PDB file of N, CA, C and O in Angstrom:
ATOM      1  N   UNK A   1       4.796 -40.044  56.686  1.00 73.00           N
ATOM      2  CA  UNK A   1       5.336 -41.403  56.782  1.00 73.00           C
ATOM      3  C   UNK A   1       4.448 -42.302  55.885  1.00 73.00           C
ATOM      4  O   UNK A   1       3.233 -42.317  55.986  1.00 73.00           O
ATOM      5  N   UNK A   2       5.108 -43.094  55.125  1.00 89.00           N
ATOM      6  CA  UNK A   2       4.404 -43.968  54.192  1.00 89.00           C
ATOM      7  C   UNK A   2       3.922 -45.226  54.928  1.00 89.00           C
ATOM      8  O   UNK A   2       4.437 -45.637  55.958  1.00 89.00           O
ATOM      9  N   UNK A   3       2.814 -45.775  54.385  1.00 92.00           N
ATOM     10  CA  UNK A   3       2.253 -47.014  54.996  1.00 92.00           C
ATOM     11  C   UNK A   3       3.248 -48.131  55.100  1.00 92.00           C
ATOM     12  O   UNK A   3       3.346 -48.858  56.076  1.00 92.00           O
ATOM     13  N   UNK A   4       4.127 -48.266  54.098  1.00 91.00           N
ATOM     14  CA  UNK A   4       5.151 -49.290  54.105  1.00 91.00           C
ATOM     15  C   UNK A   4       6.146 -49.085  55.303  1.00 91.00           C
ATOM     16  O   UNK A   4       6.566 -50.040  55.883  1.00 91.00           O
ATOM     17  N   UNK A   5       6.429 -47.827  55.588  1.00 90.00           N
ATOM     18  CA  UNK A   5       7.327 -47.542  56.713  1.00 90.00           C
ATOM     19  C   UNK A   5       6.681 -47.958  58.030  1.00 90.00           C
ATOM     20  O   UNK A   5       7.336 -48.510  58.920  1.00 90.00           O
ATOM     21  N   UNK A   6       5.387 -47.662  58.174  1.00 91.00           N
ATOM     22  CA  UNK A   6       4.676 -48.042  59.389  1.00 91.00           C
ATOM     23  C   UNK A   6       4.585 -49.569  59.525  1.00 91.00           C
ATOM     24  O   UNK A   6       4.862 -50.114  60.609  1.00 91.00           O
ATOM     25  N   UNK A   7       4.280 -50.229  58.454  1.00 94.00           N
ATOM     26  CA  UNK A   7       4.265 -51.697  58.426  1.00 94.00           C
ATOM     27  C   UNK A   7       5.613 -52.302  58.785  1.00 94.00           C
ATOM     28  O   UNK A   7       5.701 -53.284  59.546  1.00 94.00           O
ATOM     29  N   UNK A   8       6.683 -51.754  58.302  1.00 93.00           N
ATOM     30  CA  UNK A   8       8.040 -52.212  58.570  1.00 93.00           C
ATOM     31  C   UNK A   8       8.369 -52.041  60.048  1.00 93.00           C
ATOM     32  O   UNK A   8       8.925 -52.922  60.697  1.00 93.00           O
ATOM     33  N   UNK A   9       8.038 -50.870  60.566  1.00 90.00           N
ATOM     34  CA  UNK A   9       8.256 -50.631  61.984  1.00 90.00           C
ATOM     35  C   UNK A   9       7.448 -51.604  62.849  1.00 90.00           C
ATOM     36  O   UNK A   9       8.033 -52.178  63.808  1.00 90.00           O
ATOM     37  N   UNK A  10       6.200 -51.788  62.581  1.00 90.00           N
ATOM     38  CA  UNK A  10       5.357 -52.686  63.362  1.00 90.00           C
ATOM     39  C   UNK A  10       5.853 -54.125  63.276  1.00 90.00           C
ATOM     40  O   UNK A  10       5.857 -54.864  64.280  1.00 90.00           O
ATOM     41  N   UNK A  11       6.292 -54.514  62.124  1.00 94.00           N
ATOM     42  CA  UNK A  11       6.856 -55.901  61.960  1.00 94.00           C
ATOM     43  C   UNK A  11       8.107 -56.043  62.786  1.00 94.00           C
ATOM     44  O   UNK A  11       8.290 -57.092  63.485  1.00 94.00           O
ATOM     45  N   UNK A  12       8.980 -55.066  62.780  1.00 93.00           N
ATOM     46  CA  UNK A  12      10.209 -55.136  63.591  1.00 93.00           C
ATOM     47  C   UNK A  12       9.894 -55.132  65.100  1.00 93.00           C
ATOM     48  O   UNK A  12      10.476 -55.879  65.850  1.00 93.00           O
ATOM     49  N   UNK A  13       8.947 -54.309  65.485  1.00 87.00           N
ATOM     50  CA  UNK A  13       8.524 -54.255  66.874  1.00 87.00           C
ATOM     51  C   UNK A  13       7.947 -55.570  67.319  1.00 87.00           C
ATOM     52  O   UNK A  13       8.310 -56.089  68.410  1.00 87.00           O
ATOM     53  N   UNK A  14       7.084 -56.146  66.510  1.00 91.00           N
ATOM     54  CA  UNK A  14       6.480 -57.402  66.888  1.00 91.00           C
ATOM     55  C   UNK A  14       7.465 -58.529  66.950  1.00 91.00           C
ATOM     56  O   UNK A  14       7.341 -59.427  67.807  1.00 91.00           O
ATOM     57  N   UNK A  15       8.486 -58.517  66.114  1.00 94.00           N
ATOM     58  CA  UNK A  15       9.488 -59.576  66.131  1.00 94.00           C
ATOM     59  C   UNK A  15      10.370 -59.488  67.392  1.00 94.00           C
ATOM     60  O   UNK A  15      10.913 -60.498  67.846  1.00 94.00           O
ATOM     61  N   UNK A  16      10.461 -58.305  67.971  1.00 93.00           N
ATOM     62  CA  UNK A  16      11.279 -58.152  69.195  1.00 93.00           C
ATOM     63  C   UNK A  16      10.470 -58.346  70.474  1.00 93.00           C
ATOM     64  O   UNK A  16      11.014 -58.536  71.530  1.00 93.00           O
ATOM     65  N   UNK A  17       9.148 -58.372  70.345  1.00 90.00           N
ATOM     66  CA  UNK A  17       8.266 -58.482  71.507  1.00 90.00           C
ATOM     67  C   UNK A  17       8.258 -59.925  72.029  1.00 90.00           C
ATOM     68  O   UNK A  17       8.418 -60.875  71.261  1.00 90.00           O
ATOM     69  N   UNK A  18       8.125 -60.074  73.340  1.00 89.00           N
ATOM     70  CA  UNK A  18       8.025 -61.406  73.926  1.00 89.00           C
ATOM     71  C   UNK A  18       6.630 -61.525  74.541  1.00 89.00           C
ATOM     72  O   UNK A  18       6.191 -60.660  75.303  1.00 89.00           O
ATOM     73  N   UNK A  19       5.916 -62.638  74.217  1.00 90.00           N
ATOM     74  CA  UNK A  19       4.597 -62.806  74.791  1.00 90.00           C
ATOM     75  C   UNK A  19       4.684 -62.982  76.298  1.00 90.00           C
ATOM     76  O   UNK A  19       5.659 -63.576  76.824  1.00 90.00           O
ATOM     77  N   UNK A  20       3.695 -62.507  76.998  1.00 91.00           N
ATOM     78  CA  UNK A  20       3.616 -62.615  78.432  1.00 91.00           C
ATOM     79  C   UNK A  20       2.373 -63.386  78.805  1.00 91.00           C
ATOM     80  O   UNK A  20       1.266 -63.043  78.428  1.00 91.00           O
ATOM     81  N   UNK A  21       2.570 -64.458  79.537  1.00 88.00           N
ATOM     82  CA  UNK A  21       1.456 -65.244  80.054  1.00 88.00           C
ATOM     83  C   UNK A  21       1.009 -64.637  81.365  1.00 88.00           C
ATOM     84  O   UNK A  21       1.825 -64.464  82.282  1.00 88.00           O
ATOM     85  N   UNK A  22      -0.269 -64.299  81.421  1.00 82.00           N
ATOM     86  CA  UNK A  22      -0.774 -63.727  82.671  1.00 82.00           C
ATOM     87  C   UNK A  22      -1.241 -64.830  83.576  1.00 82.00           C
ATOM     88  O   UNK A  22      -2.266 -65.467  83.381  1.00 82.00           O
ATOM     89  N   UNK A  23      -0.390 -65.132  84.586  1.00 81.00           N
ATOM     90  CA  UNK A  23      -0.656 -66.212  85.515  1.00 81.00           C
ATOM     91  C   UNK A  23      -1.480 -65.759  86.701  1.00 81.00           C
ATOM     92  O   UNK A  23      -2.091 -66.542  87.391  1.00 81.00           O
ATOM     93  N   UNK A  24      -1.439 -64.426  86.951  1.00 76.00           N
ATOM     94  CA  UNK A  24      -2.144 -63.908  88.117  1.00 76.00           C
ATOM     95  C   UNK A  24      -2.668 -62.535  87.756  1.00 76.00           C
ATOM     96  O   UNK A  24      -1.949 -61.708  87.200  1.00 76.00           O
ATOM     97  N   UNK A  25      -3.888 -62.289  88.102  1.00 84.00           N
ATOM     98  CA  UNK A  25      -4.504 -60.943  87.870  1.00 84.00           C
ATOM     99  C   UNK A  25      -4.420 -60.136  89.137  1.00 84.00           C
ATOM    100  O   UNK A  25      -4.766 -60.592  90.231  1.00 84.00           O
ATOM    101  N   UNK A  26      -3.891 -58.940  89.016  1.00 82.00           N
ATOM    102  CA  UNK A  26      -3.617 -58.077  90.154  1.00 82.00           C
ATOM    103  C   UNK A  26      -4.737 -57.025  90.351  1.00 82.00           C
ATOM    104  O   UNK A  26      -4.563 -56.120  91.128  1.00 82.00           O
ATOM    105  N   UNK A  27      -5.829 -57.152  89.659  1.00 88.00           N
ATOM    106  CA  UNK A  27      -6.913 -56.133  89.705  1.00 88.00           C
ATOM    107  C   UNK A  27      -7.649 -56.163  91.016  1.00 88.00           C
ATOM    108  O   UNK A  27      -7.805 -57.204  91.602  1.00 88.00           O
ATOM    109  N   UNK A  28      -8.156 -55.026  91.411  1.00 89.00           N
ATOM    110  CA  UNK A  28      -7.952 -53.669  90.864  1.00 89.00           C
ATOM    111  C   UNK A  28      -6.785 -53.011  91.607  1.00 89.00           C
ATOM    112  O   UNK A  28      -6.640 -53.097  92.825  1.00 89.00           O
ATOM    113  N   UNK A  29      -5.958 -52.342  90.857  1.00 87.00           N
ATOM    114  CA  UNK A  29      -4.804 -51.586  91.423  1.00 87.00           C
ATOM    115  C   UNK A  29      -4.839 -50.137  90.971  1.00 87.00           C
ATOM    116  O   UNK A  29      -4.293 -49.288  91.621  1.00 87.00           O
ATOM    117  N   UNK A  30      -5.493 -49.865  89.829  1.00 91.00           N
ATOM    118  CA  UNK A  30      -5.441 -48.530  89.221  1.00 91.00           C
ATOM    119  C   UNK A  30      -6.797 -47.889  89.127  1.00 91.00           C
ATOM    120  O   UNK A  30      -7.815 -48.564  89.097  1.00 91.00           O
ATOM    121  N   UNK A  31      -6.759 -46.563  89.054  1.00 88.00           N
ATOM    122  CA  UNK A  31      -8.045 -45.837  88.890  1.00 88.00           C
ATOM    123  C   UNK A  31      -8.708 -46.114  87.558  1.00 88.00           C
ATOM    124  O   UNK A  31      -9.891 -46.229  87.470  1.00 88.00           O
ATOM    125  N   UNK A  32      -7.893 -46.212  86.524  1.00 88.00           N
ATOM    126  CA  UNK A  32      -8.388 -46.417  85.169  1.00 88.00           C
ATOM    127  C   UNK A  32      -8.357 -47.906  84.865  1.00 88.00           C
ATOM    128  O   UNK A  32      -7.264 -48.503  84.712  1.00 88.00           O
ATOM    129  N   UNK A  33      -9.507 -48.540  84.812  1.00 89.00           N
ATOM    130  CA  UNK A  33      -9.544 -50.004  84.572  1.00 89.00           C
ATOM    131  C   UNK A  33      -8.893 -50.418  83.262  1.00 89.00           C
ATOM    132  O   UNK A  33      -8.467 -51.571  83.145  1.00 89.00           O
ATOM    133  N   UNK A  34      -8.877 -49.549  82.271  1.00 90.00           N
ATOM    134  CA  UNK A  34      -8.271 -49.927  80.986  1.00 90.00           C
ATOM    135  C   UNK A  34      -6.722 -49.998  81.095  1.00 90.00           C
ATOM    136  O   UNK A  34      -6.074 -50.610  80.215  1.00 90.00           O
ATOM    137  N   UNK A  35      -6.170 -49.463  82.160  1.00 92.00           N
ATOM    138  CA  UNK A  35      -4.684 -49.567  82.375  1.00 92.00           C
ATOM    139  C   UNK A  35      -4.311 -50.861  83.096  1.00 92.00           C
ATOM    140  O   UNK A  35      -3.137 -51.227  83.122  1.00 92.00           O
ATOM    141  N   UNK A  36      -5.247 -51.603  83.618  1.00 93.00           N
ATOM    142  CA  UNK A  36      -4.962 -52.786  84.392  1.00 93.00           C
ATOM    143  C   UNK A  36      -4.184 -53.848  83.576  1.00 93.00           C
ATOM    144  O   UNK A  36      -3.297 -54.486  84.062  1.00 93.00           O
ATOM    145  N   UNK A  37      -4.604 -54.017  82.290  1.00 92.00           N
ATOM    146  CA  UNK A  37      -3.902 -55.029  81.449  1.00 92.00           C
ATOM    147  C   UNK A  37      -2.452 -54.655  81.218  1.00 92.00           C
ATOM    148  O   UNK A  37      -1.618 -55.553  81.169  1.00 92.00           O
ATOM    149  N   UNK A  38      -2.181 -53.383  81.135  1.00 92.00           N
ATOM    150  CA  UNK A  38      -0.788 -52.944  80.950  1.00 92.00           C
ATOM    151  C   UNK A  38       0.022 -53.282  82.185  1.00 92.00           C
ATOM    152  O   UNK A  38       1.139 -53.827  82.084  1.00 92.00           O
ATOM    153  N   UNK A  39      -0.501 -52.957  83.347  1.00 94.00           N
ATOM    154  CA  UNK A  39       0.187 -53.272  84.593  1.00 94.00           C
ATOM    155  C   UNK A  39       0.393 -54.770  84.754  1.00 94.00           C
ATOM    156  O   UNK A  39       1.458 -55.223  85.134  1.00 94.00           O
ATOM    157  N   UNK A  40      -0.630 -55.518  84.472  1.00 93.00           N
ATOM    158  CA  UNK A  40      -0.529 -57.012  84.617  1.00 93.00           C
ATOM    159  C   UNK A  40       0.505 -57.585  83.684  1.00 93.00           C
ATOM    160  O   UNK A  40       1.273 -58.506  84.085  1.00 93.00           O
ATOM    161  N   UNK A  41       0.551 -57.085  82.482  1.00 92.00           N
ATOM    162  CA  UNK A  41       1.593 -57.567  81.530  1.00 92.00           C
ATOM    163  C   UNK A  41       3.003 -57.216  82.043  1.00 92.00           C
ATOM    164  O   UNK A  41       3.912 -58.057  81.982  1.00 92.00           O
ATOM    165  N   UNK A  42       3.202 -56.023  82.581  1.00 93.00           N
ATOM    166  CA  UNK A  42       4.498 -55.599  83.120  1.00 93.00           C
ATOM    167  C   UNK A  42       4.882 -56.462  84.304  1.00 93.00           C
ATOM    168  O   UNK A  42       6.006 -56.916  84.386  1.00 93.00           O
ATOM    169  N   UNK A  43       3.968 -56.678  85.258  1.00 92.00           N
ATOM    170  CA  UNK A  43       4.269 -57.426  86.448  1.00 92.00           C
ATOM    171  C   UNK A  43       4.484 -58.921  86.129  1.00 92.00           C
ATOM    172  O   UNK A  43       5.477 -59.498  86.559  1.00 92.00           O
ATOM    173  N   UNK A  44       3.594 -59.521  85.370  1.00 92.00           N
ATOM    174  CA  UNK A  44       3.722 -60.905  85.010  1.00 92.00           C
ATOM    175  C   UNK A  44       4.916 -61.197  84.112  1.00 92.00           C
ATOM    176  O   UNK A  44       5.485 -62.298  84.132  1.00 92.00           O
ATOM    177  N   UNK A  45       5.308 -60.209  83.316  1.00 92.00           N
ATOM    178  CA  UNK A  45       6.438 -60.341  82.438  1.00 92.00           C
ATOM    179  C   UNK A  45       7.752 -59.986  83.095  1.00 92.00           C
ATOM    180  O   UNK A  45       8.811 -59.943  82.438  1.00 92.00           O
ATOM    181  N   UNK A  46       7.743 -59.599  84.407  1.00 92.00           N
ATOM    182  CA  UNK A  46       8.927 -59.228  85.137  1.00 92.00           C
ATOM    183  C   UNK A  46       9.661 -58.097  84.443  1.00 92.00           C
ATOM    184  O   UNK A  46      10.900 -58.094  84.374  1.00 92.00           O
ATOM    185  N   UNK A  47       8.913 -57.120  84.016  1.00 93.00           N
ATOM    186  CA  UNK A  47       9.457 -55.939  83.361  1.00 93.00           C
ATOM    187  C   UNK A  47      10.313 -55.114  84.347  1.00 93.00           C
ATOM    188  O   UNK A  47       9.973 -55.016  85.529  1.00 93.00           O
ATOM    189  N   UNK A  48      11.404 -54.562  83.884  1.00 90.00           N
ATOM    190  CA  UNK A  48      12.224 -53.651  84.712  1.00 90.00           C
ATOM    191  C   UNK A  48      11.609 -52.272  84.760  1.00 90.00           C
ATOM    192  O   UNK A  48      11.920 -51.543  85.687  1.00 90.00           O
ATOM    193  N   UNK A  49      10.855 -51.937  83.785  1.00 94.00           N
ATOM    194  CA  UNK A  49      10.232 -50.607  83.738  1.00 94.00           C
ATOM    195  C   UNK A  49       9.022 -50.637  82.821  1.00 94.00           C
ATOM    196  O   UNK A  49       8.849 -51.537  81.966  1.00 94.00           O
ATOM    197  N   UNK A  50       8.174 -49.661  83.002  1.00 95.00           N
ATOM    198  CA  UNK A  50       7.000 -49.468  82.225  1.00 95.00           C
ATOM    199  C   UNK A  50       7.080 -48.070  81.603  1.00 95.00           C
ATOM    200  O   UNK A  50       7.246 -47.085  82.335  1.00 95.00           O
ATOM    201  N   UNK A  51       7.041 -47.951  80.286  1.00 94.00           N
ATOM    202  CA  UNK A  51       7.171 -46.687  79.631  1.00 94.00           C
ATOM    203  C   UNK A  51       5.776 -46.235  79.215  1.00 94.00           C
ATOM    204  O   UNK A  51       5.046 -46.976  78.530  1.00 94.00           O
ATOM    205  N   UNK A  52       5.411 -45.008  79.643  1.00 95.00           N
ATOM    206  CA  UNK A  52       4.075 -44.470  79.360  1.00 95.00           C
ATOM    207  C   UNK A  52       4.087 -42.967  79.468  1.00 95.00           C
ATOM    208  O   UNK A  52       4.964 -42.379  80.115  1.00 95.00           O
ATOM    209  N   UNK A  53       3.104 -42.351  78.819  1.00 94.00           N
ATOM    210  CA  UNK A  53       2.894 -40.902  79.040  1.00 94.00           C
ATOM    211  C   UNK A  53       1.927 -40.716  80.205  1.00 94.00           C
ATOM    212  O   UNK A  53       1.648 -39.597  80.591  1.00 94.00           O
ATOM    213  N   UNK A  54       1.450 -41.770  80.754  1.00 92.00           N
ATOM    214  CA  UNK A  54       0.427 -41.739  81.798  1.00 92.00           C
ATOM    215  C   UNK A  54       1.057 -42.140  83.188  1.00 92.00           C
ATOM    216  O   UNK A  54       0.539 -42.958  83.877  1.00 92.00           O
ATOM    217  N   UNK A  55       2.117 -41.481  83.538  1.00 93.00           N
ATOM    218  CA  UNK A  55       2.891 -41.821  84.721  1.00 93.00           C
ATOM    219  C   UNK A  55       2.003 -41.680  86.014  1.00 93.00           C
ATOM    220  O   UNK A  55       2.061 -42.546  86.884  1.00 93.00           O
ATOM    221  N   UNK A  56       1.255 -40.630  86.103  1.00 92.00           N
ATOM    222  CA  UNK A  56       0.499 -40.383  87.341  1.00 92.00           C
ATOM    223  C   UNK A  56      -0.412 -41.564  87.670  1.00 92.00           C
ATOM    224  O   UNK A  56      -0.544 -41.947  88.875  1.00 92.00           O
ATOM    225  N   UNK A  57      -1.076 -42.153  86.728  1.00 92.00           N
ATOM    226  CA  UNK A  57      -2.010 -43.228  86.991  1.00 92.00           C
ATOM    227  C   UNK A  57      -1.339 -44.558  87.389  1.00 92.00           C
ATOM    228  O   UNK A  57      -1.900 -45.397  88.049  1.00 92.00           O
ATOM    229  N   UNK A  58      -0.063 -44.713  87.070  1.00 94.00           N
ATOM    230  CA  UNK A  58       0.645 -45.941  87.360  1.00 94.00           C
ATOM    231  C   UNK A  58       1.544 -45.857  88.620  1.00 94.00           C
ATOM    232  O   UNK A  58       1.964 -46.866  89.108  1.00 94.00           O
ATOM    233  N   UNK A  59       1.837 -44.648  89.098  1.00 91.00           N
ATOM    234  CA  UNK A  59       2.787 -44.480  90.196  1.00 91.00           C
ATOM    235  C   UNK A  59       2.503 -45.272  91.430  1.00 91.00           C
ATOM    236  O   UNK A  59       3.400 -45.974  91.949  1.00 91.00           O
ATOM    237  N   UNK A  60       1.278 -45.267  91.945  1.00 89.00           N
ATOM    238  CA  UNK A  60       0.994 -45.970  93.221  1.00 89.00           C
ATOM    239  C   UNK A  60       1.173 -47.459  93.063  1.00 89.00           C
ATOM    240  O   UNK A  60       1.782 -48.101  93.901  1.00 89.00           O
ATOM    241  N   UNK A  61       0.688 -48.023  91.997  1.00 91.00           N
ATOM    242  CA  UNK A  61       0.795 -49.477  91.781  1.00 91.00           C
ATOM    243  C   UNK A  61       2.227 -49.859  91.497  1.00 91.00           C
ATOM    244  O   UNK A  61       2.728 -50.917  91.918  1.00 91.00           O
ATOM    245  N   UNK A  62       2.965 -49.006  90.796  1.00 89.00           N
ATOM    246  CA  UNK A  62       4.354 -49.275  90.449  1.00 89.00           C
ATOM    247  C   UNK A  62       5.203 -49.458  91.730  1.00 89.00           C
ATOM    248  O   UNK A  62       6.066 -50.294  91.770  1.00 89.00           O
ATOM    249  N   UNK A  63       4.936 -48.632  92.724  1.00 92.00           N
ATOM    250  CA  UNK A  63       5.643 -48.775  93.992  1.00 92.00           C
ATOM    251  C   UNK A  63       5.422 -50.133  94.655  1.00 92.00           C
ATOM    252  O   UNK A  63       6.304 -50.737  95.200  1.00 92.00           O
ATOM    253  N   UNK A  64       4.153 -50.605  94.588  1.00 93.00           N
ATOM    254  CA  UNK A  64       3.835 -51.912  95.178  1.00 93.00           C
ATOM    255  C   UNK A  64       4.622 -53.061  94.493  1.00 93.00           C
ATOM    256  O   UNK A  64       4.966 -54.013  95.171  1.00 93.00           O
ATOM    257  N   UNK A  65       4.861 -52.925  93.242  1.00 94.00           N
ATOM    258  CA  UNK A  65       5.508 -53.981  92.471  1.00 94.00           C
ATOM    259  C   UNK A  65       6.974 -53.694  92.177  1.00 94.00           C
ATOM    260  O   UNK A  65       7.585 -54.426  91.349  1.00 94.00           O
ATOM    261  N   UNK A  66       7.517 -52.634  92.717  1.00 93.00           N
ATOM    262  CA  UNK A  66       8.911 -52.252  92.503  1.00 93.00           C
ATOM    263  C   UNK A  66       9.169 -52.139  90.994  1.00 93.00           C
ATOM    264  O   UNK A  66      10.131 -52.664  90.478  1.00 93.00           O
ATOM    265  N   UNK A  67       8.294 -51.391  90.322  1.00 94.00           N
ATOM    266  CA  UNK A  67       8.329 -51.208  88.868  1.00 94.00           C
ATOM    267  C   UNK A  67       8.611 -49.734  88.565  1.00 94.00           C
ATOM    268  O   UNK A  67       7.906 -48.872  89.055  1.00 94.00           O
ATOM    269  N   UNK A  68       9.654 -49.483  87.810  1.00 95.00           N
ATOM    270  CA  UNK A  68       9.950 -48.112  87.387  1.00 95.00           C
ATOM    271  C   UNK A  68       8.928 -47.700  86.335  1.00 95.00           C
ATOM    272  O   UNK A  68       8.613 -48.475  85.453  1.00 95.00           O
ATOM    273  N   UNK A  69       8.478 -46.461  86.436  1.00 96.00           N
ATOM    274  CA  UNK A  69       7.585 -45.899  85.402  1.00 96.00           C
ATOM    275  C   UNK A  69       8.303 -44.672  84.787  1.00 96.00           C
ATOM    276  O   UNK A  69       8.672 -43.825  85.533  1.00 96.00           O
ATOM    277  N   UNK A  70       8.471 -44.748  83.476  1.00 95.00           N
ATOM    278  CA  UNK A  70       9.241 -43.739  82.800  1.00 95.00           C
ATOM    279  C   UNK A  70       8.452 -43.102  81.652  1.00 95.00           C
ATOM    280  O   UNK A  70       7.682 -43.803  80.988  1.00 95.00           O
ATOM    281  N   UNK A  71       8.724 -41.841  81.388  1.00 96.00           N
ATOM    282  CA  UNK A  71       8.246 -41.203  80.174  1.00 96.00           C
ATOM    283  C   UNK A  71       9.134 -41.691  79.011  1.00 96.00           C
ATOM    284  O   UNK A  71      10.315 -42.065  79.244  1.00 96.00           O
ATOM    285  N   UNK A  72       8.619 -41.768  77.809  1.00 93.00           N
ATOM    286  CA  UNK A  72       9.447 -42.210  76.677  1.00 93.00           C
ATOM    287  C   UNK A  72      10.711 -41.419  76.559  1.00 93.00           C
ATOM    288  O   UNK A  72      11.782 -41.979  76.319  1.00 93.00           O
ATOM    289  N   UNK A  73      10.664 -40.089  76.770  1.00 95.00           N
ATOM    290  CA  UNK A  73      11.875 -39.288  76.645  1.00 95.00           C
ATOM    291  C   UNK A  73      12.915 -39.645  77.733  1.00 95.00           C
ATOM    292  O   UNK A  73      14.157 -39.568  77.459  1.00 95.00           O
ATOM    293  N   UNK A  74      12.456 -40.091  78.911  1.00 95.00           N
ATOM    294  CA  UNK A  74      13.399 -40.496  79.955  1.00 95.00           C
ATOM    295  C   UNK A  74      14.116 -41.784  79.568  1.00 95.00           C
ATOM    296  O   UNK A  74      15.312 -41.944  79.765  1.00 95.00           O
ATOM    297  N   UNK A  75      13.364 -42.699  78.982  1.00 89.00           N
ATOM    298  CA  UNK A  75      13.983 -43.952  78.513  1.00 89.00           C
ATOM    299  C   UNK A  75      14.997 -43.684  77.410  1.00 89.00           C
ATOM    300  O   UNK A  75      16.119 -44.230  77.428  1.00 89.00           O
ATOM    301  N   UNK A  76      14.659 -42.822  76.485  1.00 89.00           N
ATOM    302  CA  UNK A  76      15.556 -42.489  75.381  1.00 89.00           C
ATOM    303  C   UNK A  76      16.849 -41.876  75.926  1.00 89.00           C
ATOM    304  O   UNK A  76      17.942 -42.180  75.442  1.00 89.00           O
ATOM    305  N   UNK A  77      16.732 -40.979  76.922  1.00 93.00           N
ATOM    306  CA  UNK A  77      17.935 -40.391  77.535  1.00 93.00           C
ATOM    307  C   UNK A  77      18.812 -41.457  78.160  1.00 93.00           C
ATOM    308  O   UNK A  77      20.032 -41.425  78.045  1.00 93.00           O
ATOM    309  N   UNK A  78      18.208 -42.394  78.892  1.00 89.00           N
ATOM    310  CA  UNK A  78      18.954 -43.492  79.499  1.00 89.00           C
ATOM    311  C   UNK A  78      19.657 -44.339  78.418  1.00 89.00           C
ATOM    312  O   UNK A  78      20.841 -44.704  78.592  1.00 89.00           O
ATOM    313  N   UNK A  79      18.981 -44.606  77.333  1.00 86.00           N
ATOM    314  CA  UNK A  79      19.565 -45.421  76.286  1.00 86.00           C
ATOM    315  C   UNK A  79      20.723 -44.680  75.605  1.00 86.00           C
ATOM    316  O   UNK A  79      21.687 -45.316  75.169  1.00 86.00           O
ATOM    317  N   UNK A  80      20.659 -43.388  75.548  1.00 88.00           N
ATOM    318  CA  UNK A  80      21.754 -42.587  74.944  1.00 88.00           C
ATOM    319  C   UNK A  80      23.013 -42.711  75.747  1.00 88.00           C
ATOM    320  O   UNK A  80      24.107 -42.653  75.192  1.00 88.00           O
ATOM    321  N   UNK A  81      22.903 -42.849  77.072  1.00 85.00           N
ATOM    322  CA  UNK A  81      24.053 -42.883  77.936  1.00 85.00           C
ATOM    323  C   UNK A  81      24.605 -44.293  78.138  1.00 85.00           C
ATOM    324  O   UNK A  81      25.580 -44.482  78.877  1.00 85.00           O
ATOM    325  N   UNK A  82      23.999 -45.268  77.498  1.00 79.00           N
ATOM    326  CA  UNK A  82      24.522 -46.669  77.621  1.00 79.00           C
ATOM    327  C   UNK A  82      25.595 -46.919  76.594  1.00 79.00           C
ATOM    328  O   UNK A  82      25.721 -46.412  75.613  1.00 79.00           O
TER     329      UNK A  82
END
């Protein structure tokens, strides 16, 4: 993949992203403290789902916040059926 392709993808991704203001910190909820920011962004941003390869670390907190945790391949399958 060429650098220009990566830059184009990142620019498109950034233009579709919505900033999330963190009004409340939910820490600590997770075993891995580096994952806390991801969880806080999802909860404060009212995300319907969190896509990660790290499902096991997010499962317990996801139940508390009624947040679906999906593998990327699961999300892609859902999008195919829409």
